[in-house]
Amino acid sequence: MSARHPWPGWGPREGPGRGGRILRTLVVCGVVAVLALAGVAAGGVWWATDHYGDRVTRIPHAFPSGPRPTGSAAHHDGTTFLVAGVDSRSKRPTTGSDATARLWTYGAQRSDTLMLIHLAPDKGSASVLSIPRDSWVPVPGHGSAKINAAFSWGGPPLLIRTVEQLTGTRVDHFGVIDWHGFKSLTDAVGGVPVTVDGTSYDPELHHRFTAGTHLMKGDEALAYVRQRHGVPGGDLARIQRQQRFLRALLARVRGNVSLTDPLATHRMLDAITRTVSVDDHMSNGDLRDLVVGLRHLGASDTRFSTAPVVRAGWVGRQSVLILDRTRLRARWHAVEAGPASAARK
């Protein structure tokens, strides 16, 4: 098996996309409002999930082989998703139907953003757990490293196995979006309004943010969710920005999609299918059931948290975060057990 191309089909797709899981992944992150609003009528749900689901880019062989944790699906207590934002540093898109470059090439990409998401069995609530990219964790077959190295070394299978080993839970579905896709999706909703608490300058990204509310588009939005220099908190501060941006994006999506404005709805759904890639384990029928069940889910129904950190430190020349793994597992298992149990953690 080649170290550089171990999974066939991870290069740019030819022809229309296949599958139907993109919206499922984004739904749980908050973007579910798109299809939920577009599919209030049963006929609308049926048509939309088949039409747009068939255009979604699928990731073959995304899941690791061999033994895996017993997951939420096996216990019928909800569904767990892993969503990654990839720092591909590619001049060409690597995710979604717009992709013209490979999703993964050994050593070329790292997961810049990582969120573990759990959808309750009744689809009435969702929990989002952000895992800092600088988390120092065991990466199967590679010793310990920052968690974002897992994608770089082994693509989706190694990233999923690393997260499953860390949390003790099973990932049911996986979705990924790169920088190009993030900017396109943000521009598709006309920008996202975000309130910046204080003026700061990021010396790495060479970008200044001024205090106040700004309608962020493209490059500015990407710089905002990536900033970890020039502000207190580093990687943890960046996670707060990502979660804040996600809430604002959800509100923006709901405001942009309406049954009375099919053109706006089409633009939004088209943007999502063009920018996100997902695993190939979900059918359009599964997606349709999800949309019907989630049509009332909004930002207020989603709880955000961050993996518990013991301390920041150094391993060699690397700045890392040491996680409380026992508390992390307990917190996530409580999430799977239900909202009341999770609130006590």
Coordinates of C-alpha atoms in Angstrom, one line a residue:
M1 CA 0.0 0.0 0.0
S2 CA 1.5 3.4 -1.0
A3 CA 2.2 5.8 1.8
R4 CA 1.0 8.6 -0.4
H5 CA -2.1 7.2 -1.9
P6 CA -3.3 4.3 0.4
W7 CA -7.0 4.8 -0.2
P8 CA -8.4 4.8 -3.8
G9 CA -11.0 7.4 -4.7
W10 CA -9.6 10.2 -2.5
G11 CA -8.5 12.2 -5.5
P12 CA -10.8 14.8 -7.2
R13 CA -14.1 13.4 -8.3
E14 CA -15.1 13.0 -11.9
G15 CA -18.7 13.9 -12.8
P16 CA -21.6 14.6 -10.5
G17 CA -21.3 13.8 -6.7
R18 CA -22.9 10.8 -5.1
G19 CA -24.3 10.0 -1.6
G20 CA -26.2 12.0 0.9
R21 CA -24.6 12.8 4.2
I22 CA -23.2 16.3 3.9
L23 CA -26.3 18.0 5.3
R24 CA -26.5 15.4 8.1
T25 CA -23.1 16.4 9.2
L26 CA -23.7 20.2 8.9
V27 CA -27.2 19.8 10.5
V28 CA -25.7 18.7 13.8
C29 CA -23.2 21.6 13.6
G30 CA -26.1 24.0 13.1
V31 CA -26.4 24.1 9.3
V32 CA -29.2 21.6 9.4
A33 CA -31.5 24.6 9.4
V34 CA -31.1 24.8 5.6
L35 CA -32.9 21.5 4.7
A36 CA -35.1 21.8 7.7
L37 CA -36.6 25.0 6.4
A38 CA -36.6 23.9 2.8
G39 CA -38.3 20.6 3.6
V40 CA -41.3 21.5 5.8
A41 CA -43.6 19.9 3.3
A42 CA -43.2 16.1 2.9
G43 CA -42.8 16.5 -0.9
G44 CA -40.2 19.2 -0.5
V45 CA -38.2 16.9 1.8
W46 CA -38.4 14.0 -0.6
W47 CA -37.3 16.0 -3.6
A48 CA -34.6 18.1 -1.8
T49 CA -32.8 15.2 -0.2
D50 CA -32.7 13.2 -3.4
H51 CA -31.8 16.1 -5.6
Y52 CA -29.1 17.6 -3.4
G53 CA -28.0 14.3 -1.7
D54 CA -27.1 12.8 -5.1
R55 CA -24.7 15.7 -5.7
V56 CA -22.7 15.2 -2.4
T57 CA -19.1 14.2 -2.6
R58 CA -18.5 10.9 -0.8
I59 CA -15.4 9.7 0.9
P60 CA -14.8 6.0 0.3
H61 CA -13.0 3.9 3.0
A62 CA -13.2 6.8 5.5
F63 CA -13.5 4.6 8.6
P64 CA -10.7 2.5 10.2
S65 CA -10.6 -1.2 9.9
G66 CA -10.4 -3.6 12.8
P67 CA -12.0 -3.5 16.2
R68 CA -13.7 -0.2 17.2
P69 CA -15.6 1.0 20.2
T70 CA -19.3 0.1 20.6
G71 CA -21.0 3.3 19.5
S72 CA -24.1 5.2 20.0
A73 CA -25.8 3.7 16.9
A74 CA -25.5 0.2 18.5
H75 CA -27.3 1.4 21.6
H76 CA -29.9 3.4 19.7
D77 CA -29.2 6.4 21.8
G78 CA -28.4 9.0 19.2
T79 CA -25.8 9.5 16.5
T80 CA -22.2 10.8 16.8
F81 CA -20.4 12.8 14.1
L82 CA -16.9 13.9 13.7
V83 CA -16.5 17.1 11.7
A84 CA -13.1 18.5 10.6
G85 CA -11.9 21.7 9.1
V86 CA -8.8 20.9 7.1
D87 CA -5.7 23.1 6.7
S88 CA -4.8 21.8 3.2
R89 CA -2.6 24.7 2.1
S90 CA -3.6 23.8 -1.4
K91 CA -4.3 26.4 -4.1
R92 CA -7.1 24.2 -5.3
P93 CA -10.2 23.0 -3.4
T94 CA -9.9 19.5 -1.8
T95 CA -13.5 19.1 -0.5
G96 CA -17.0 19.1 -2.0
S97 CA -18.0 18.8 -5.6
D98 CA -15.7 21.8 -6.4
A99 CA -12.6 19.7 -5.5
T100 CA -9.9 19.5 -8.1
A101 CA -7.2 18.3 -5.8
R102 CA -6.9 15.2 -3.5
L103 CA -8.6 15.3 -0.1
W104 CA -5.6 13.8 1.5
T105 CA -2.0 13.4 0.7
Y106 CA 0.5 12.1 3.2
G107 CA 2.0 15.0 5.2
A108 CA 0.2 17.7 3.3
Q109 CA -2.9 18.5 5.4
R110 CA -3.8 18.8 9.1
S111 CA -7.1 19.2 10.8
D112 CA -7.3 22.8 11.9
T113 CA -10.7 22.5 13.5
L114 CA -12.1 19.3 15.1
M115 CA -15.6 18.9 16.5
L116 CA -17.3 15.9 17.9
I117 CA -21.1 16.2 17.7
H118 CA -23.9 14.1 19.2
L119 CA -27.5 14.2 18.0
A120 CA -30.1 13.1 20.5
P121 CA -32.3 10.1 19.6
D122 CA -35.4 12.3 19.3
K123 CA -33.4 14.8 17.2
G124 CA -34.5 17.6 19.6
S125 CA -31.1 18.6 20.7
A126 CA -27.4 18.4 19.8
S127 CA -24.1 18.6 21.7
V128 CA -20.9 19.9 20.2
L129 CA -17.5 19.2 21.8
S130 CA -14.5 21.0 20.3
I131 CA -11.1 19.2 20.6
P132 CA -8.2 21.7 20.5
R133 CA -5.8 21.0 17.6
D134 CA -2.9 21.3 20.0
S135 CA -4.2 18.4 22.2
W136 CA -1.3 16.0 22.9
V137 CA -2.8 12.5 22.5
P138 CA -1.8 9.0 21.5
V139 CA -2.0 8.5 17.7
P140 CA -2.3 4.8 16.9
G141 CA 1.0 3.6 15.3
H142 CA 2.8 6.9 15.8
G143 CA 3.2 7.4 19.6
S144 CA 2.0 10.7 21.0
A145 CA 1.5 13.8 19.0
K146 CA -0.8 16.8 18.5
I147 CA -4.2 15.5 17.4
N148 CA -4.1 17.4 14.2
A149 CA -1.2 15.3 13.0
A150 CA -3.5 12.2 12.8
F151 CA -5.1 13.5 9.6
S152 CA -1.8 14.4 8.1
W153 CA -0.3 11.0 8.7
G154 CA -3.4 8.8 7.9
G155 CA -6.3 10.8 6.6
P156 CA -9.9 10.2 7.9
P157 CA -9.3 6.6 9.1
L158 CA -6.4 7.5 11.4
L159 CA -8.1 10.7 12.6
I160 CA -11.3 8.8 13.4
R161 CA -9.4 6.0 15.2
T162 CA -7.5 8.6 17.2
V163 CA -10.7 10.4 18.4
E164 CA -12.4 7.1 19.1
Q165 CA -9.4 5.9 21.2
L166 CA -9.4 9.3 23.0
T167 CA -13.1 9.5 23.9
G168 CA -14.0 5.8 24.1
T169 CA -16.9 6.4 21.7
R170 CA -17.7 5.3 18.2
V171 CA -17.9 7.8 15.4
D172 CA -20.9 7.1 13.2
H173 CA -20.3 9.7 10.5
F174 CA -17.6 12.0 9.3
G175 CA -17.6 15.3 7.4
V176 CA -14.7 17.6 6.2
I177 CA -14.4 21.1 4.7
D178 CA -11.2 22.9 3.7
W179 CA -10.3 26.6 3.6
H180 CA -11.7 27.1 0.1
G181 CA -15.0 25.5 1.1
F182 CA -15.3 27.5 4.3
K183 CA -14.9 30.8 2.5
S184 CA -17.3 29.8 -0.3
L185 CA -20.0 28.7 2.2
T186 CA -19.6 32.0 4.2
D187 CA -19.9 34.1 1.0
A188 CA -22.9 32.1 0.0
V189 CA -24.9 33.4 2.9
G190 CA -23.8 36.9 2.3
G191 CA -21.3 37.0 5.1
V192 CA -21.7 36.3 8.8
P193 CA -22.2 39.0 11.5
V194 CA -19.7 38.5 14.3
T195 CA -19.1 40.7 17.4
V196 CA -15.4 41.0 18.2
D197 CA -14.8 41.7 21.9
G198 CA -11.5 43.7 21.6
T199 CA -9.1 45.0 19.0
S200 CA -6.2 42.6 18.3
Y201 CA -3.6 41.9 15.7
D202 CA -2.5 38.4 14.5
P203 CA 1.1 38.6 13.5
E204 CA 1.0 35.2 11.8
L205 CA -2.0 35.9 9.6
H206 CA -1.1 39.7 9.3
H207 CA -4.7 40.6 10.1
R208 CA -6.1 43.3 12.5
F209 CA -9.5 42.8 14.1
T210 CA -11.2 45.9 15.6
A211 CA -13.7 45.7 18.4
G212 CA -17.4 45.8 17.3
T213 CA -19.8 43.9 15.1
H214 CA -18.6 43.1 11.6
L215 CA -20.1 41.3 8.6
M216 CA -17.3 38.9 7.9
K217 CA -16.8 37.3 4.4
G218 CA -14.3 35.1 2.8
D219 CA -10.7 35.8 3.9
E220 CA -11.7 37.8 7.0
A221 CA -14.0 35.1 8.3
L222 CA -11.3 32.5 7.8
A223 CA -8.7 34.6 9.6
Y224 CA -11.2 35.1 12.5
V225 CA -11.8 31.4 13.1
R226 CA -8.1 30.6 12.7
Q227 CA -6.7 33.4 14.9
R228 CA -4.7 32.1 17.9
H229 CA -1.9 34.7 18.0
G230 CA -2.2 38.2 19.4
V231 CA -5.0 37.2 21.9
P232 CA -5.0 35.6 25.4
G233 CA -5.8 31.9 25.4
G234 CA -4.2 30.8 22.1
D235 CA -5.9 27.7 20.8
L236 CA -8.6 27.8 23.4
A237 CA -9.5 31.3 22.4
R238 CA -9.7 30.2 18.8
I239 CA -12.2 27.5 19.7
Q240 CA -14.4 30.2 21.3
R241 CA -14.3 32.1 18.0
Q242 CA -15.2 29.0 16.0
Q243 CA -18.2 28.2 18.2
R244 CA -19.3 31.9 18.1
F245 CA -19.0 31.9 14.4
L246 CA -21.0 28.7 14.1
R247 CA -23.9 30.1 16.1
A248 CA -23.9 33.2 13.9
L249 CA -23.7 31.1 10.7
L250 CA -26.7 29.1 11.8
A251 CA -28.8 32.2 12.4
R252 CA -27.6 33.5 9.0
V253 CA -28.6 30.3 7.2
R254 CA -32.0 30.3 8.7
G255 CA -32.5 33.9 7.6
N256 CA -31.4 33.2 4.1
V257 CA -33.6 30.1 3.4
S258 CA -37.3 30.3 3.0
L259 CA -40.0 28.3 1.3
T260 CA -41.1 31.5 -0.4
D261 CA -37.7 32.1 -1.8
P262 CA -36.7 28.9 -3.7
L263 CA -33.8 30.7 -5.4
A264 CA -32.1 31.6 -2.1
T265 CA -32.7 28.1 -0.9
H266 CA -31.1 26.6 -4.0
R267 CA -28.1 28.8 -3.6
M268 CA -27.6 27.8 0.0
L269 CA -28.0 24.1 -0.7
D270 CA -25.8 24.3 -3.8
A271 CA -23.1 26.0 -1.7
I272 CA -23.1 23.2 0.8
T273 CA -22.9 20.4 -1.7
R274 CA -20.0 22.2 -3.4
T275 CA -17.9 22.6 -0.3
V276 CA -18.2 19.6 2.0
S277 CA -17.2 16.0 1.7
V278 CA -18.7 13.2 3.8
D279 CA -18.4 9.5 4.5
D280 CA -20.3 7.0 2.2
H281 CA -22.3 5.2 4.9
M282 CA -25.6 7.1 4.7
S283 CA -28.4 6.8 2.2
N284 CA -30.7 9.5 0.9
G285 CA -33.5 7.8 2.8
D286 CA -31.6 8.1 6.1
L287 CA -31.0 11.8 5.3
R288 CA -34.7 12.3 4.6
D289 CA -35.7 10.8 7.9
L290 CA -33.2 13.1 9.6
V291 CA -34.5 16.3 7.9
V292 CA -38.1 15.5 8.9
G293 CA -37.0 15.0 12.5
L294 CA -34.8 18.0 12.7
R295 CA -36.9 20.7 11.1
H296 CA -37.3 22.6 14.5
L297 CA -33.7 22.3 15.7
G298 CA -31.9 25.6 16.1
A299 CA -28.9 27.2 17.8
S300 CA -30.7 27.3 21.1
D301 CA -31.0 23.5 21.0
T302 CA -27.3 23.0 20.6
R303 CA -24.9 22.9 23.6
F304 CA -21.2 23.8 22.9
S305 CA -18.3 22.8 25.1
T306 CA -14.5 22.2 24.9
A307 CA -12.5 19.2 25.8
P308 CA -11.2 19.7 29.4
V309 CA -7.6 20.9 29.6
V310 CA -5.3 20.2 32.5
R311 CA -2.6 22.6 31.5
A312 CA -0.6 24.1 28.6
G313 CA 3.0 23.0 28.2
W314 CA 5.8 22.1 25.9
V315 CA 7.0 18.9 24.3
G316 CA 10.3 19.6 22.8
R317 CA 9.7 22.8 20.7
Q318 CA 6.0 22.1 20.4
S319 CA 3.4 24.1 22.4
V320 CA 0.8 21.6 23.4
L321 CA -2.4 21.2 25.6
I322 CA -2.6 18.3 28.0
L323 CA -6.2 17.0 28.3
D324 CA -8.0 15.5 31.3
R325 CA -8.8 12.3 29.4
T326 CA -10.8 10.7 32.3
R327 CA -13.0 13.8 32.6
L328 CA -13.3 14.0 28.8
R329 CA -14.6 10.4 28.5
A330 CA -17.0 10.9 31.4
R331 CA -18.4 14.1 29.9
W332 CA -18.9 12.6 26.5
H333 CA -20.5 9.4 27.8
A334 CA -22.9 11.7 29.8
V335 CA -23.7 13.5 26.5
E336 CA -24.6 10.1 24.9
A337 CA -26.7 9.3 28.0
G338 CA -28.9 12.4 27.6
P339 CA -29.0 16.2 28.2
A340 CA -29.8 15.9 31.9
S341 CA -26.8 13.7 32.5
A342 CA -24.5 15.9 30.4
A343 CA -25.5 19.0 32.3
R344 CA -24.2 17.5 35.5
K345 CA -20.7 17.0 34.1

